[in-house]
XYZ file of C-alpha atoms in Angstrom:
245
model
C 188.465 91.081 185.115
C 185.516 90.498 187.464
C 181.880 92.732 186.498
C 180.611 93.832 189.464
C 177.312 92.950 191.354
C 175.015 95.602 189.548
C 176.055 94.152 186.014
C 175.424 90.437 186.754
C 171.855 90.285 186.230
C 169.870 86.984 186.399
C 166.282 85.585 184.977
C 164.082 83.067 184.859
C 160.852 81.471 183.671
C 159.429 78.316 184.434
C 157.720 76.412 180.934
C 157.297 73.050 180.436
C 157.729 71.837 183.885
C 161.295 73.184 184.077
C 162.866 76.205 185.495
C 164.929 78.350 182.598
C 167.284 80.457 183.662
C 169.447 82.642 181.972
C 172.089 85.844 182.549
C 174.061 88.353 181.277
C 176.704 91.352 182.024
C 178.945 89.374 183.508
C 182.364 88.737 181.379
C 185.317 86.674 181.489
C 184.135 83.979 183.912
C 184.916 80.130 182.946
C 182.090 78.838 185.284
C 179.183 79.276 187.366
C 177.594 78.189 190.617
C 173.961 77.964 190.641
C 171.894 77.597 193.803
C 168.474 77.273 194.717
C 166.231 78.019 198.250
C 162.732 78.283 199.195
C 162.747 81.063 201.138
C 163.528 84.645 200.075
C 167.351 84.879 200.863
C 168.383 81.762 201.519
C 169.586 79.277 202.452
C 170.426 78.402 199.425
C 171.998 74.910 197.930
C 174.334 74.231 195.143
C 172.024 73.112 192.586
C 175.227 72.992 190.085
C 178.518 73.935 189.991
C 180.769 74.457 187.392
C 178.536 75.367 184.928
C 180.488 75.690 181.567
C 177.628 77.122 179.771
C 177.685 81.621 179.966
C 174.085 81.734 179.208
C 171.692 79.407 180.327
C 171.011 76.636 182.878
C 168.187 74.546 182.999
C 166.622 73.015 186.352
C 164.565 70.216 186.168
C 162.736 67.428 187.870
C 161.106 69.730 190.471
C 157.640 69.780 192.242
C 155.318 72.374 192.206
C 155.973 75.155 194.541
C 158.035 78.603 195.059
C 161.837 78.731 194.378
C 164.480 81.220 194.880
C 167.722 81.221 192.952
C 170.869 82.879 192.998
C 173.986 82.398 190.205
C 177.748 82.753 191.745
C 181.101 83.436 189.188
C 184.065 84.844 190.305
C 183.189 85.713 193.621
C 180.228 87.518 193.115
C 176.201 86.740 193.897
C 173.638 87.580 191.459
C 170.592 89.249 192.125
C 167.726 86.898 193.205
C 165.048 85.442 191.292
C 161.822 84.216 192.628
C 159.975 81.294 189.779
C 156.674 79.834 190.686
C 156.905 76.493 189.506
C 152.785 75.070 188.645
C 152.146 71.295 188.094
C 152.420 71.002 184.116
C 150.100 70.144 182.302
C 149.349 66.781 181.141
C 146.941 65.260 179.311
C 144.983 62.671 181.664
C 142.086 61.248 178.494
C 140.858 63.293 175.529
C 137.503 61.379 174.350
C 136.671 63.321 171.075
C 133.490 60.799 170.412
C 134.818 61.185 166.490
C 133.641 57.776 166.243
C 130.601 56.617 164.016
C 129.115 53.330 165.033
C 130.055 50.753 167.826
C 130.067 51.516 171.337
C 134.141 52.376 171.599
C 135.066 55.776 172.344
C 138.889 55.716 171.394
C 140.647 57.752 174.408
C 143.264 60.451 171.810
C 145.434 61.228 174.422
C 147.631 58.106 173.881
C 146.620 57.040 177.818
C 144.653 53.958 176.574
C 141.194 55.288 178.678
C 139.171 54.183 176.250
C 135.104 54.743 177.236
C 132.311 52.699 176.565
C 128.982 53.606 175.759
C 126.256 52.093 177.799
C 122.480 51.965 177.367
C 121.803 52.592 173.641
C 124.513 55.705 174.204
C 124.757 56.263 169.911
C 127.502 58.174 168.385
C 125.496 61.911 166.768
C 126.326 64.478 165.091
C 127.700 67.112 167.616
C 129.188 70.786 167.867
C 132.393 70.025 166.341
C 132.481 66.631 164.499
C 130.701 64.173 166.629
C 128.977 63.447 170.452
C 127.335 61.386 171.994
C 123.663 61.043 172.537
C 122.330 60.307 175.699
C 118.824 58.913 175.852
C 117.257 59.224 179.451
C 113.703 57.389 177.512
C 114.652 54.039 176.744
C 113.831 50.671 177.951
C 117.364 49.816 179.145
C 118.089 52.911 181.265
C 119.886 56.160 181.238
C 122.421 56.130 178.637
C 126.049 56.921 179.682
C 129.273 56.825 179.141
C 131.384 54.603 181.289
C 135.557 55.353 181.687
C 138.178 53.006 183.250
C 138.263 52.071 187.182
C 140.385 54.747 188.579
C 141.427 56.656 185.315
C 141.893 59.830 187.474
C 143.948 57.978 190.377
C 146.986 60.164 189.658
C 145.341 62.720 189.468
C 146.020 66.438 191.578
C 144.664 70.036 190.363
C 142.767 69.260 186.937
C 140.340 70.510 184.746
C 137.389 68.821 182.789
C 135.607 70.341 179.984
C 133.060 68.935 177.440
C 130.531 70.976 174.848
C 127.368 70.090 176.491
C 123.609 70.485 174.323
C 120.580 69.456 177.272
C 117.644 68.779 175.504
C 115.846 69.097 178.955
C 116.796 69.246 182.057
C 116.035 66.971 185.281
C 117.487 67.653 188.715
C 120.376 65.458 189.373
C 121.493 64.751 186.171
C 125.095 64.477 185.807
C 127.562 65.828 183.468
C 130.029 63.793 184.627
C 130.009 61.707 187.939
C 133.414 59.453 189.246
C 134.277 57.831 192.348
C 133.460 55.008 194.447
C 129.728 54.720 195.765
C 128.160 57.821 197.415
C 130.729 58.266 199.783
C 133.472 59.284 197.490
C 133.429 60.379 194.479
C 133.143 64.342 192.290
C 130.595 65.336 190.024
C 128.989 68.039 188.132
C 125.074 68.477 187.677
C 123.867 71.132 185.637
C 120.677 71.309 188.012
C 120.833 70.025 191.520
C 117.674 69.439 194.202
C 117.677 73.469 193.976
C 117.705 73.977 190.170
C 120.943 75.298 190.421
C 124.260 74.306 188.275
C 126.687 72.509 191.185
C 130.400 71.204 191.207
C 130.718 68.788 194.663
C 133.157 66.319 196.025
C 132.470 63.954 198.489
C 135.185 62.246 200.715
C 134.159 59.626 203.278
C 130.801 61.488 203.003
C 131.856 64.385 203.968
C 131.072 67.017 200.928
C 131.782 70.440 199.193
C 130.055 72.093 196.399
C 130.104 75.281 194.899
C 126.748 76.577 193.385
C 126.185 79.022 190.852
C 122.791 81.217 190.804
C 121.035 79.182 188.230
C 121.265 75.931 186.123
C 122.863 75.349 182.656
C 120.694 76.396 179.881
C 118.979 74.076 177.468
C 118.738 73.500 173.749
C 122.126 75.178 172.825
C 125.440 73.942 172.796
C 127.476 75.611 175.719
C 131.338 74.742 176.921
C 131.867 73.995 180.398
C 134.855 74.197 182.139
C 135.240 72.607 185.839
C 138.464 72.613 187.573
C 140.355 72.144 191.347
C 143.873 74.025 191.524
C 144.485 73.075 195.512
C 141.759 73.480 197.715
C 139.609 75.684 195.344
C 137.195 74.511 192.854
C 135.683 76.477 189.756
C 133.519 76.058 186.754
C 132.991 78.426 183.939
C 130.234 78.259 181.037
C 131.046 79.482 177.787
C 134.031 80.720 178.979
C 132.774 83.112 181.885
C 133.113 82.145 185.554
C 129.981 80.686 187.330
C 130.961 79.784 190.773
C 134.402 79.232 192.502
C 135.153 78.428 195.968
C-alpha cells in the first residue's frame, strides 16, 4: 500500500545549527530518500537515502543560508519545505568582571580570552555582582580594559552587550573599541564629535556608522546591545532600538 501525495506531509525547523525534519501520513514504507536544493523546486540532491528511520531525519553540518527539501518513499515526492538556516550562536568571551582584586578578568565562556585591566582599572561593585571602574582622572591614564590580539578573528554577524553606568560623559569615549590602528578596527562611543551615541567600522579607512538622535544617558545603569547580522548594523539601549543601518 502506497499513501498518496496529499497524505505525505513533511516539516522542518532549523535549532541548534541543524535542520530537523520530520513527517507523517505516509504508511508502510521501509525507507526514505531525502533531498535538498537551494532554489524553490529544485534541483534537488540526495542528501540520504535509505533512511530506516519513519519519523525524523536530521541534516547537519550546513552553512547559513536558504534550503529547500523534499522526502521520496515509494515513489512518491513530498510536499516542499523551505528552512532558513542562521549562523548559531556561539559564545565568542563572556567577561562577567565577578572578580574582586587583581587585574584578571577570567573570560566564562571557556574560550580562554581572559582581559586585563589597565591603568588603575579596579574591580566595583556593579549592576549585577561586580564591574569595572574606569577612572579617566588618574596619573597613569584612562583606565581600560584590554582583550586578546584578535579575539574576534573568527568572528561573522555578532552581538556585544555590556550594562554600562557613565558618570560623565566626554566625546569620544569608547564603550568598546577593537582593531588594528585607525584604519581598521569597530567601536561604539556613547557620544561622538556630535554628542550623539555612534556604532562605526572602519576598513582600510574607509568607514560606516550609524547614529542615533542623542547620546547615552548618564548616572544610571543602562544595557546596550550592538550587533552586525550581514551588512546591517544595530544597537539598542535598554532594550529599545536606537539606530540601525
Amino acid at each position: 500500500q502506497v499513501a498518496s501525495l496529499s497524505s505525505f506531509n513533511l516539516n522542518a525547523v532549523s535549532t541548534n545549527g541543524n535542520i530537523y525534519l520530520f513527517w507523517y501520513g505516509f504508511a508502510n514504507s521501509s525507507s526514505f530518500t531525502i533531498q535538498r536544493g537551494k532554489a524553490s523546486g529544485g534541483p534537488y540532491t540526495t542528501v540520504a537515502a535509505n533512511v530506516a528511520n519513519q519519523l525524523s531525519y536530521t541534516d547537519s553540518g550546513l552553512a547559513a543560508g536558504t534550503y529547500y527539501y523534499v522526502a521520496v518513499a515509494g515513489g512518491v515526492t513530498s510536499n516542499q519545505v523551505k528552512v532558513v538556516m542562521s549562523n548559531p550562536v556561539v559564545v565568542n568571551t563572556y567577561l562577567t568582571f565577578d572578580q574582586n582584586n587583581g587585574t584578571v578578568a577570567v573570560d566564562s565562556s571557556g574560550n580562554g580570552n581572559n582581559a586585563i585591566l589597565v591603568n588603575n582599572a579596579t574591580f566595583v561593585q556593579g549592576y549585577i555582582n561586580n564591574a569595572v571602574f574606569l577612572n579617566n582622572n588618574n596619573n597613569n591614564g584612562t583606565g581600560y580594559v584590554s582583550l586578546p590580539t584578535g579575539f574576534y578573528n573568527s568572528l561573522a554577524d555578532f552581538s556585544i552587550t555590556a550594562w554600562v553606568n557613565i558618570n560623565n560623559l566626554t566625546n569620544g569615549m569608547r564603550v568598546f573599541d577593537f582593531g588594528y590602528g585607525t584604519q581598521r578596527y569597530f567601536m561604539f562611543t556613547p557620544s561622538n564629535a556630535n554628542g550623539v551615541a555612534t556604532f562605526s567600522i572602519s576598513l582600510n579607512g574607509f568607514t560606516q556608522s550609524i547614529s542615533a538622535g542623542n547620546a547615552l544617558p548618564t548616572q544610571q545603569w543602562v544595557h546596550l546591545a550592538v550587533t552586525l547580522l550581514g551588512t546591517t548594523g544595530s544597537f539598542y539601549v535598554n532594550g529599545y532600538l536606537w539606530a540601525q543601518g
